[in-house]
XYZ file of C-alpha atoms in Angstrom:
206
model
C 7.865 2.973 -45.459
C 5.087 1.912 -47.790
C 3.008 -1.146 -46.967
C 2.680 -3.776 -49.678
C -0.657 -5.380 -48.882
C -0.039 -8.190 -51.392
C 3.333 -9.228 -50.013
C 3.714 -12.584 -48.270
C 6.617 -12.026 -45.945
C 9.365 -14.640 -45.975
C 11.112 -13.260 -42.884
C 8.096 -13.703 -40.601
C 6.702 -17.010 -39.346
C 3.031 -16.722 -38.482
C 1.834 -18.602 -35.410
C -1.799 -19.363 -34.659
C -2.165 -19.702 -30.896
C -4.663 -22.500 -30.299
C -3.314 -23.984 -27.092
C -5.549 -22.387 -24.487
C -8.148 -23.858 -22.144
C -11.077 -21.676 -23.320
C -12.726 -21.760 -19.893
C -15.408 -19.270 -20.937
C -16.350 -21.631 -23.767
C -16.706 -24.604 -21.446
C -13.185 -25.865 -22.029
C -13.730 -26.633 -25.708
C -10.804 -26.585 -28.104
C -11.580 -23.131 -29.388
C -9.857 -23.471 -32.739
C -12.199 -26.326 -33.622
C -15.435 -24.648 -32.531
C -17.878 -24.260 -35.404
C -18.438 -20.674 -36.515
C -20.848 -20.217 -39.398
C -20.257 -23.700 -40.738
C -16.486 -23.927 -40.362
C -14.068 -24.426 -37.460
C -12.572 -21.154 -36.276
C -9.125 -22.267 -37.400
C -10.434 -22.340 -40.979
C -11.377 -18.673 -40.736
C -8.029 -17.579 -39.308
C -5.685 -19.781 -41.343
C -6.376 -18.327 -44.813
C -6.108 -14.789 -43.484
C -2.686 -15.529 -42.056
C -1.342 -17.631 -44.933
C -2.158 -14.745 -47.273
C 0.357 -12.607 -45.367
C 3.317 -14.892 -44.581
C 5.042 -17.770 -46.339
C 5.302 -20.047 -43.312
C 2.717 -20.809 -40.628
C 2.813 -22.827 -37.417
C -0.168 -23.932 -35.342
C 0.501 -23.941 -31.608
C -1.870 -26.440 -29.973
C -1.919 -28.629 -26.870
C -4.670 -31.077 -27.825
C -6.186 -32.545 -30.983
C -2.781 -32.285 -32.618
C -3.723 -34.786 -35.319
C -6.723 -32.720 -36.368
C -4.670 -29.545 -36.638
C -1.973 -31.415 -38.577
C -4.533 -32.143 -41.293
C -4.357 -28.486 -42.311
C -0.896 -29.105 -43.727
C 1.189 -26.873 -41.486
C 3.580 -27.731 -38.679
C 1.851 -28.204 -35.321
C 3.879 -27.425 -32.200
C 2.867 -28.311 -28.655
C 4.013 -26.177 -25.717
C 7.302 -27.325 -24.215
C 5.959 -26.591 -20.731
C 3.509 -29.106 -19.318
C 0.027 -27.839 -18.549
C -1.555 -24.645 -19.821
C 0.555 -21.545 -19.212
C -1.123 -19.063 -21.518
C 0.017 -17.458 -24.759
C 3.535 -16.708 -23.554
C 4.275 -20.432 -23.337
C 3.263 -20.842 -26.963
C 5.348 -17.849 -27.984
C 8.438 -19.228 -26.223
C 8.034 -22.696 -27.701
C 7.616 -21.411 -31.242
C 10.440 -18.883 -30.931
C 12.733 -21.791 -30.078
C 11.668 -23.694 -33.201
C 11.324 -21.219 -36.044
C 14.200 -20.065 -38.244
C 12.935 -16.674 -39.403
C 14.079 -13.340 -37.898
C 10.543 -12.544 -36.732
C 7.572 -14.391 -35.322
C 4.005 -13.093 -35.493
C 1.263 -14.446 -33.261
C -2.487 -14.371 -33.732
C -5.221 -16.094 -31.714
C -7.313 -18.878 -33.189
C -10.615 -17.174 -32.349
C -10.558 -13.979 -34.437
C -12.260 -14.751 -37.755
C -11.958 -11.193 -39.102
C -8.320 -10.377 -38.289
C -6.864 -7.579 -40.459
C -5.647 -8.584 -43.903
C -2.637 -6.264 -43.527
C -1.816 -7.188 -39.929
C 1.707 -8.469 -40.577
C 2.666 -5.609 -42.876
C 1.679 -2.990 -40.334
C 3.259 -4.733 -37.343
C 6.475 -5.290 -39.284
C 6.600 -1.702 -40.538
C 6.196 -0.257 -37.049
C 8.619 -2.658 -35.373
C 11.359 -1.778 -37.853
C 10.606 1.949 -37.823
C 10.917 2.090 -34.036
C 13.842 -0.335 -33.626
C 11.666 -2.399 -31.283
C 11.894 -5.998 -30.152
C 8.123 -6.404 -29.960
C 5.267 -4.718 -31.789
C 1.705 -5.190 -30.572
C -1.579 -4.157 -32.168
C -3.714 -1.473 -30.530
C -7.311 -1.166 -31.710
C -7.753 2.421 -30.523
C -9.398 1.313 -27.302
C -7.033 -1.270 -25.900
C -3.922 -3.268 -26.606
C -4.407 -6.614 -28.352
C -1.525 -8.543 -26.759
C -1.704 -11.762 -28.760
C -1.561 -9.876 -32.066
C 2.174 -9.399 -31.778
C 5.363 -9.427 -33.800
C 8.476 -10.521 -31.917
C 12.125 -10.578 -32.863
C 13.798 -13.970 -32.709
C 15.766 -14.876 -29.598
C 13.319 -13.812 -26.891
C 12.365 -17.309 -25.760
C 14.783 -17.465 -22.817
C 13.401 -14.217 -21.450
C 9.863 -15.607 -21.615
C 10.809 -18.875 -19.942
C 12.592 -17.098 -17.090
C 9.553 -14.876 -16.613
C 7.172 -17.850 -16.540
C 9.408 -19.700 -14.111
C 9.132 -16.720 -11.763
C 5.417 -17.479 -11.644
C 3.955 -14.676 -13.733
C 1.915 -15.169 -16.898
C 0.808 -11.613 -17.717
C 1.696 -10.905 -21.307
C 1.672 -7.124 -21.020
C 4.070 -7.127 -18.061
C 6.566 -9.278 -19.949
C 6.241 -6.994 -22.971
C 7.168 -4.011 -20.778
C 10.575 -5.566 -20.071
C 11.577 -5.176 -23.714
C 11.677 -2.515 -26.389
C 7.977 -2.353 -27.185
C 6.077 -0.363 -29.753
C 2.388 -0.321 -30.641
C 0.795 -0.466 -34.070
C -2.320 1.635 -34.558
C -5.337 -0.296 -35.843
C -7.940 2.189 -34.658
C -9.269 2.321 -38.220
C -10.396 -1.341 -37.976
C -11.200 -2.038 -34.302
C -13.892 -4.605 -35.074
C -11.392 -6.757 -36.959
C -10.209 -7.923 -33.543
C -13.598 -9.340 -32.570
C -12.974 -12.688 -30.923
C -15.089 -15.637 -29.879
C -15.069 -15.641 -26.080
C -18.597 -16.601 -25.083
C -21.208 -19.047 -26.414
C -23.406 -16.161 -27.579
C -20.620 -15.020 -29.910
C -21.306 -17.988 -32.195
C -25.078 -17.506 -32.350
C -26.671 -17.480 -35.841
C -26.653 -14.057 -37.437
C -23.507 -12.890 -35.708
C -21.471 -13.080 -38.920
C -23.864 -10.721 -40.692
C -23.700 -8.226 -37.849
C -19.913 -8.339 -37.811
C -19.557 -7.988 -41.573
C -21.779 -4.919 -41.431
C -19.564 -3.453 -38.728
C -16.277 -4.020 -40.549
């Protein structure tokens, strides 16, 4: 199956996961943290909207700010902060497309062909979930999921577990190889990651 890098997929809803606590960043709303003059969400959003026709922002605070970007904003159905699986379940219950793709709000250099590659590999392997692998490790929040998995997630969360990889293992899972662009998954996890000059270093690495 050939990948069309210019295609904006109509059968995939893209979800930006921005609902976390960001403890390592002092509890700031990570999607709104300034990175080289713009909030992180403004780095991720154009990269995702170039790949899919519909986008949702999953957030649990500052909903009005996120709404200003012109896309639907969805808050987790579960009270509190339950990690990325809670956002996945909530959005799966809302969207109408056959597939849902998730990306984190803190990866300003995410691959420009992410959706095409995840979709290709999910279909080729008759999987329910396809997750990116950067050649060194799995990237669990860069995932493509088939519709209808929300009840499975909710039951898993209600059992008290929040580990994304363990829930993945309960379903037909395949991995998509991104070892050719491992640095595209660089994410903002620590205050030093937003220090001046970091963008230049990252662009040189990509």
